[in-house]
Short mmCIF file of C-alpha atoms in Angstrom, two decimals:
data_model
loop_
_atom_site.label_atom_id
_atom_site.label_comp_id
_atom_site.label_asym_id
_atom_site.label_seq_id
_atom_site.Cartn_x
_atom_site.Cartn_y
_atom_site.Cartn_z
CA MET A 250 7.73 52.36 -70.35
CA ILE A 251 9.67 52.70 -73.59
CA LYS A 252 12.82 50.62 -73.82
CA MET A 253 15.54 51.88 -76.15
CA ASP A 254 18.66 50.03 -77.16
CA LEU A 255 21.52 52.49 -76.67
CA ASN A 256 23.68 50.80 -79.31
CA GLN A 257 20.89 51.18 -81.82
CA VAL A 258 20.62 54.88 -81.07
CA LEU A 259 24.36 55.37 -81.40
CA ASN A 260 24.55 53.38 -84.62
CA LEU A 261 21.66 55.09 -86.33
CA GLY A 262 22.38 58.63 -85.22
CA ILE A 263 19.36 60.85 -85.48
CA GLN A 264 16.13 58.91 -85.32
CA ASN A 265 12.49 59.15 -84.51
CA VAL A 266 11.32 56.78 -81.86
CA VAL A 267 7.74 55.59 -82.21
CA PRO A 268 6.39 53.40 -79.41
CA GLN A 269 4.40 50.37 -80.48
CA THR A 270 2.39 48.22 -78.12
CA THR A 271 3.46 44.61 -78.35
CA ALA A 272 1.79 42.96 -75.38
CA VAL A 273 -0.76 43.75 -72.70
CA ALA A 274 -0.75 42.06 -69.30
CA GLU A 275 -3.43 42.70 -66.74
CA ASP A 276 -3.21 42.26 -63.01
CA LYS A 277 -6.11 42.59 -60.56
CA ASN A 278 -5.59 46.30 -60.00
CA PHE A 279 -3.21 47.40 -62.75
CA ARG A 280 -2.89 47.19 -66.43
CA PHE A 281 0.69 46.94 -67.71
CA GLU A 282 1.72 47.54 -71.25
CA LYS A 283 5.03 46.58 -72.74
CA ALA A 284 6.21 48.71 -75.58
CA SER A 285 8.94 48.29 -78.11
CA THR A 286 10.58 50.92 -80.20
CA ARG A 287 10.74 51.19 -83.90
CA ALA A 288 13.50 53.46 -85.07
CA THR A 289 13.55 55.11 -88.40
CA ALA A 290 16.74 56.79 -89.44
CA GLY A 291 17.53 59.15 -92.18
CA ILE A 292 18.18 62.71 -93.07
CA HIS A 293 16.44 64.42 -95.94
CA VAL A 294 17.94 67.57 -97.40
CA ASP A 295 16.37 69.76 -100.06
CA LEU A 296 18.81 71.89 -102.02
CA SER A 297 17.95 75.18 -103.63
CA PRO A 298 18.14 75.37 -107.42
CA LEU A 299 21.50 77.17 -107.05
CA GLY A 300 22.76 74.44 -104.72
CA LEU A 301 21.65 71.75 -107.15
CA GLU A 302 23.42 73.53 -109.98
CA LYS A 303 26.65 73.80 -107.99
CA SER A 304 26.41 70.16 -107.01
CA LYS A 305 25.95 69.08 -110.62
CA LYS A 306 28.80 71.33 -111.71
CA ALA A 307 31.14 69.85 -109.08
CA GLU A 308 30.21 66.36 -110.24
CA ARG A 309 30.61 67.37 -113.87
CA ASP A 310 34.14 68.69 -113.24
CA LYS A 311 35.25 65.79 -111.06
CA ASP A 312 37.32 64.29 -113.89
CA ILE A 313 39.16 67.58 -114.34
CA ASP A 314 39.84 67.94 -110.62
CA GLU A 315 41.20 64.39 -110.43
CA SER A 316 43.54 64.85 -113.39
CA GLU A 317 47.25 65.50 -112.92
CA LEU A 318 47.16 68.82 -114.74
CA PRO A 319 48.38 72.17 -113.42
CA ASP A 320 45.72 74.22 -111.62
CA ASN A 321 45.57 76.95 -114.26
CA VAL A 322 44.91 74.34 -116.96
CA LYS A 323 42.16 72.80 -114.81
CA GLN A 324 40.53 76.20 -114.36
CA ALA A 325 40.73 76.88 -118.09
CA LEU A 326 39.10 73.51 -118.84
CA LYS A 327 36.27 74.27 -116.40
CA ALA A 328 35.75 77.69 -118.00
CA ILE A 329 35.59 76.06 -121.43
CA ARG A 330 32.94 73.62 -120.20
CA ASP A 331 30.95 76.51 -118.74
CA LYS A 332 31.06 78.32 -122.08
CA GLN A 333 30.09 75.14 -123.95
CA ASP A 334 27.09 74.68 -121.62
CA GLU A 335 26.04 78.30 -122.08
CA LEU A 336 26.37 77.98 -125.85
CA GLU A 337 24.22 74.82 -125.85
CA GLU A 338 21.58 76.60 -123.77
CA LYS A 339 21.43 79.53 -126.20
CA GLN A 340 21.17 77.15 -129.14
CA LYS A 341 18.21 75.44 -127.47
CA GLU A 342 16.61 78.85 -126.93
CA LEU A 343 17.12 79.57 -130.62
CA GLN A 344 15.46 76.30 -131.61
CA GLN A 345 12.50 77.03 -129.33
CA LEU A 346 12.18 80.50 -130.78
CA MET A 347 12.27 79.17 -134.32
CA SER A 348 9.48 76.70 -133.57
CA ASN A 349 7.30 79.29 -131.82
CA SER A 350 4.56 80.18 -134.28
CA SER A 351 2.43 82.20 -131.86
CA MET A 352 4.86 85.12 -131.59
CA PRO A 353 4.43 88.16 -133.85
CA ALA A 354 6.87 88.13 -136.78
CA GLU A 355 8.61 91.40 -135.86
CA GLU A 356 9.17 90.40 -132.24
CA LYS A 357 10.39 86.99 -133.32
CA GLN A 358 12.83 88.54 -135.79
CA GLU A 359 14.26 90.88 -133.11
CA LYS A 360 14.73 88.04 -130.62
CA LEU A 361 16.21 85.88 -133.35
CA LYS A 362 18.84 88.51 -134.19
CA ALA A 363 19.70 89.00 -130.51
CA LEU A 364 20.08 85.26 -129.90
CA GLN A 365 22.19 84.83 -133.03
CA ALA A 366 24.47 87.65 -131.86
CA GLU A 367 24.82 86.01 -128.42
CA ILE A 368 25.58 82.64 -129.99
CA SER A 369 28.17 84.21 -132.28
CA SER A 370 29.81 85.98 -129.34
CA LEU A 371 29.82 82.81 -127.23
CA SER A 372 31.30 80.82 -130.12
CA ARG A 373 34.12 83.34 -130.55
CA GLY A 374 34.74 83.35 -126.78
CA LEU A 375 34.85 79.56 -126.72
CA MET A 376 37.36 79.44 -129.57
CA ASP A 377 39.50 82.10 -127.86
CA SER A 378 39.43 80.11 -124.62
CA LYS A 379 40.47 76.93 -126.40
CA ASN A 380 43.31 78.74 -128.20
CA ASN A 381 44.49 80.28 -124.93
CA LEU A 382 44.43 76.87 -123.27
CA VAL A 383 46.57 75.36 -126.02
CA LYS A 384 49.04 78.25 -125.80
CA SER A 385 49.19 77.93 -122.01
CA MET A 386 49.84 74.20 -122.26
CA GLN A 387 52.67 74.81 -124.72
CA ASP A 388 54.20 77.48 -122.47
CA GLN A 389 54.16 75.14 -119.47
CA ASP A 390 55.97 72.29 -121.23
CA LEU A 391 53.34 69.70 -120.41
CA THR A 392 54.11 66.09 -121.14
CA GLU A 393 52.48 64.39 -124.11
CA GLN A 394 50.25 62.46 -121.70
CA GLN A 395 49.10 65.67 -119.97
CA ILE A 396 48.33 67.28 -123.31
CA GLN A 397 46.29 64.27 -124.40
CA THR A 398 44.42 64.33 -121.07
CA ALA A 399 43.66 68.03 -121.41
CA MET A 400 42.45 67.63 -124.98
CA ALA A 401 40.21 64.73 -124.00
CA LEU A 402 38.77 66.72 -121.08
CA MET A 403 38.12 69.72 -123.31
CA ASN A 404 35.69 67.81 -125.52
#
Protein backbone atom coordinates (compact mmCIF):
# COMPACT_ATOMS: atom_id res chain seq x y z
CA MET A 1 0.00 0.00 0.00
CA ILE A 2 1.32 3.44 -0.89
CA LYS A 3 0.67 6.14 1.69
CA MET A 4 0.53 9.71 0.43
CA ASP A 5 0.41 12.83 2.53
CA LEU A 6 -2.43 14.93 1.09
CA ASN A 7 -0.88 18.19 2.32
CA GLN A 8 2.33 17.33 0.52
CA VAL A 9 0.45 16.73 -2.71
CA LEU A 10 -1.44 20.00 -2.39
CA ASN A 11 1.68 21.96 -1.53
CA LEU A 12 3.81 20.58 -4.32
CA GLY A 13 1.21 20.58 -7.06
CA ILE A 14 2.11 18.27 -9.89
CA GLN A 15 4.42 15.51 -8.81
CA ASN A 16 5.61 12.06 -9.61
CA VAL A 17 5.14 9.55 -6.87
CA VAL A 18 7.72 6.80 -6.72
CA PRO A 19 7.17 4.07 -4.13
CA GLN A 20 10.21 3.00 -2.14
CA THR A 21 10.29 -0.02 0.11
CA THR A 22 11.33 0.94 3.61
CA ALA A 23 10.59 -2.13 5.68
CA VAL A 24 9.57 -5.74 5.20
CA ALA A 25 7.65 -7.70 7.83
CA GLU A 26 6.85 -11.35 7.43
CA ASP A 27 4.07 -13.30 9.07
CA LYS A 28 3.60 -17.07 8.86
CA ASN A 29 1.45 -16.92 5.75
CA PHE A 30 1.87 -13.38 4.42
CA ARG A 31 4.57 -11.03 3.52
CA PHE A 32 3.78 -7.36 4.18
CA GLU A 33 5.70 -4.48 2.76
CA LYS A 34 5.49 -0.93 3.94
CA ALA A 35 6.19 1.68 1.35
CA SER A 36 6.86 5.36 1.57
CA THR A 37 6.56 7.93 -1.13
CA ARG A 38 9.18 10.17 -2.51
CA ALA A 39 7.74 13.13 -4.32
CA THR A 40 9.60 15.10 -6.89
CA ALA A 41 8.07 18.33 -8.01
CA GLY A 42 8.81 20.57 -10.87
CA ILE A 43 7.75 21.65 -14.27
CA HIS A 44 10.16 21.87 -17.16
CA VAL A 45 9.25 23.98 -20.17
CA ASP A 46 11.23 24.23 -23.38
CA LEU A 47 10.61 27.38 -25.40
CA SER A 48 10.99 27.63 -29.13
CA PRO A 49 13.69 29.94 -30.46
CA LEU A 50 10.97 32.51 -31.22
CA GLY A 51 9.61 32.19 -27.68
CA LEU A 52 13.09 32.63 -26.23
CA GLU A 53 13.62 35.72 -28.35
CA LYS A 54 10.32 37.24 -27.21
CA SER A 55 11.13 36.44 -23.61
CA LYS A 56 14.53 38.11 -23.87
CA LYS A 57 13.00 41.10 -25.62
CA ALA A 58 10.37 41.50 -22.89
CA GLU A 59 13.10 41.36 -20.26
CA ARG A 60 15.25 43.77 -22.24
CA ASP A 61 12.42 46.32 -22.44
CA LYS A 62 11.32 45.96 -18.82
CA ASP A 63 12.98 49.25 -17.86
CA ILE A 64 11.08 51.06 -20.60
CA ASP A 65 7.76 49.51 -19.59
CA GLU A 66 8.30 50.48 -15.95
CA SER A 67 9.15 54.10 -16.76
CA GLU A 68 6.61 56.88 -16.35
CA LEU A 69 6.74 57.89 -20.00
CA PRO A 70 3.78 58.18 -22.38
CA ASP A 71 3.00 54.99 -24.31
CA ASN A 72 4.01 56.40 -27.70
CA VAL A 73 7.43 57.37 -26.30
CA LYS A 74 7.82 53.86 -24.85
CA GLN A 75 6.99 52.31 -28.21
CA ALA A 76 9.46 54.61 -29.97
CA LEU A 77 12.20 53.65 -27.49
CA LYS A 78 11.52 49.94 -28.07
CA ALA A 79 11.66 50.47 -31.85
CA ILE A 80 14.99 52.27 -31.46
CA ARG A 81 16.39 49.36 -29.45
CA ASP A 82 15.18 46.93 -32.11
CA LYS A 83 16.95 48.94 -34.80
CA GLN A 84 20.12 49.17 -32.70
CA ASP A 85 20.09 45.38 -32.24
CA GLU A 86 19.57 44.82 -35.95
CA LEU A 87 22.38 47.23 -36.78
CA GLU A 88 24.74 45.43 -34.37
CA GLU A 89 23.83 42.09 -35.96
CA LYS A 90 24.60 43.39 -39.46
CA GLN A 91 27.91 44.82 -38.26
CA LYS A 92 28.84 41.41 -36.85
CA GLU A 93 27.93 39.83 -40.19
CA LEU A 94 30.18 42.36 -41.89
CA GLN A 95 33.08 41.52 -39.58
CA GLN A 96 32.60 37.80 -40.23
CA LEU A 97 32.51 38.40 -43.95
CA MET A 98 35.67 40.48 -43.83
CA SER A 99 37.52 37.73 -41.97
CA ASN A 100 36.31 34.97 -44.30
CA SER A 101 39.25 34.13 -46.54
CA SER A 102 37.73 31.02 -48.12
CA MET A 103 35.12 32.91 -50.15
CA PRO A 104 35.86 33.87 -53.77
CA ALA A 105 36.83 37.55 -54.10
CA GLU A 106 33.94 38.50 -56.42
CA GLU A 107 31.30 36.89 -54.21
CA LYS A 108 32.82 38.46 -51.13
CA GLN A 109 32.82 41.89 -52.78
CA GLU A 110 29.12 41.57 -53.75
CA LYS A 111 28.10 40.50 -50.24
CA LEU A 112 30.25 43.24 -48.77
CA LYS A 113 28.49 45.91 -50.85
CA ALA A 114 25.06 44.53 -49.93
CA LEU A 115 25.87 44.46 -46.21
CA GLN A 116 27.32 47.96 -46.31
CA ALA A 117 24.13 49.21 -48.01
CA GLU A 118 21.98 47.51 -45.33
CA ILE A 119 24.11 49.00 -42.55
CA SER A 120 23.88 52.44 -44.12
CA SER A 121 20.11 52.14 -44.43
CA LEU A 122 19.74 50.92 -40.85
CA SER A 123 21.94 53.75 -39.59
CA ARG A 124 19.81 56.34 -41.38
CA GLY A 125 16.63 54.71 -40.06
CA LEU A 126 18.01 54.71 -36.53
CA MET A 127 18.92 58.40 -36.73
CA ASP A 128 15.47 59.22 -38.14
CA SER A 129 13.82 57.29 -35.31
CA LYS A 130 15.88 59.12 -32.70
CA ASN A 131 15.06 62.50 -34.28
CA ASN A 132 11.36 61.63 -34.39
CA LEU A 133 11.47 60.59 -30.73
CA VAL A 134 13.04 63.90 -29.72
CA LYS A 135 10.45 65.84 -31.73
CA SER A 136 7.62 63.80 -30.21
CA MET A 137 8.93 64.44 -26.71
CA GLN A 138 9.09 68.17 -27.39
CA ASP A 139 5.55 68.18 -28.78
CA GLN A 140 4.21 66.41 -25.68
CA ASP A 141 5.72 68.86 -23.20
CA LEU A 142 7.48 66.20 -21.16
CA THR A 143 9.05 67.20 -17.90
CA GLU A 144 12.82 67.54 -17.65
CA GLN A 145 12.91 64.31 -15.63
CA GLN A 146 10.93 62.42 -18.31
CA ILE A 147 13.23 63.71 -21.02
CA GLN A 148 16.30 62.61 -19.07
CA THR A 149 14.73 59.18 -18.51
CA ALA A 150 13.93 58.79 -22.19
CA MET A 151 17.42 59.82 -23.24
CA ALA A 152 18.98 57.39 -20.78
CA LEU A 153 16.73 54.57 -22.03
CA MET A 154 17.59 55.35 -25.64
CA ASN A 155 21.28 54.58 -25.15
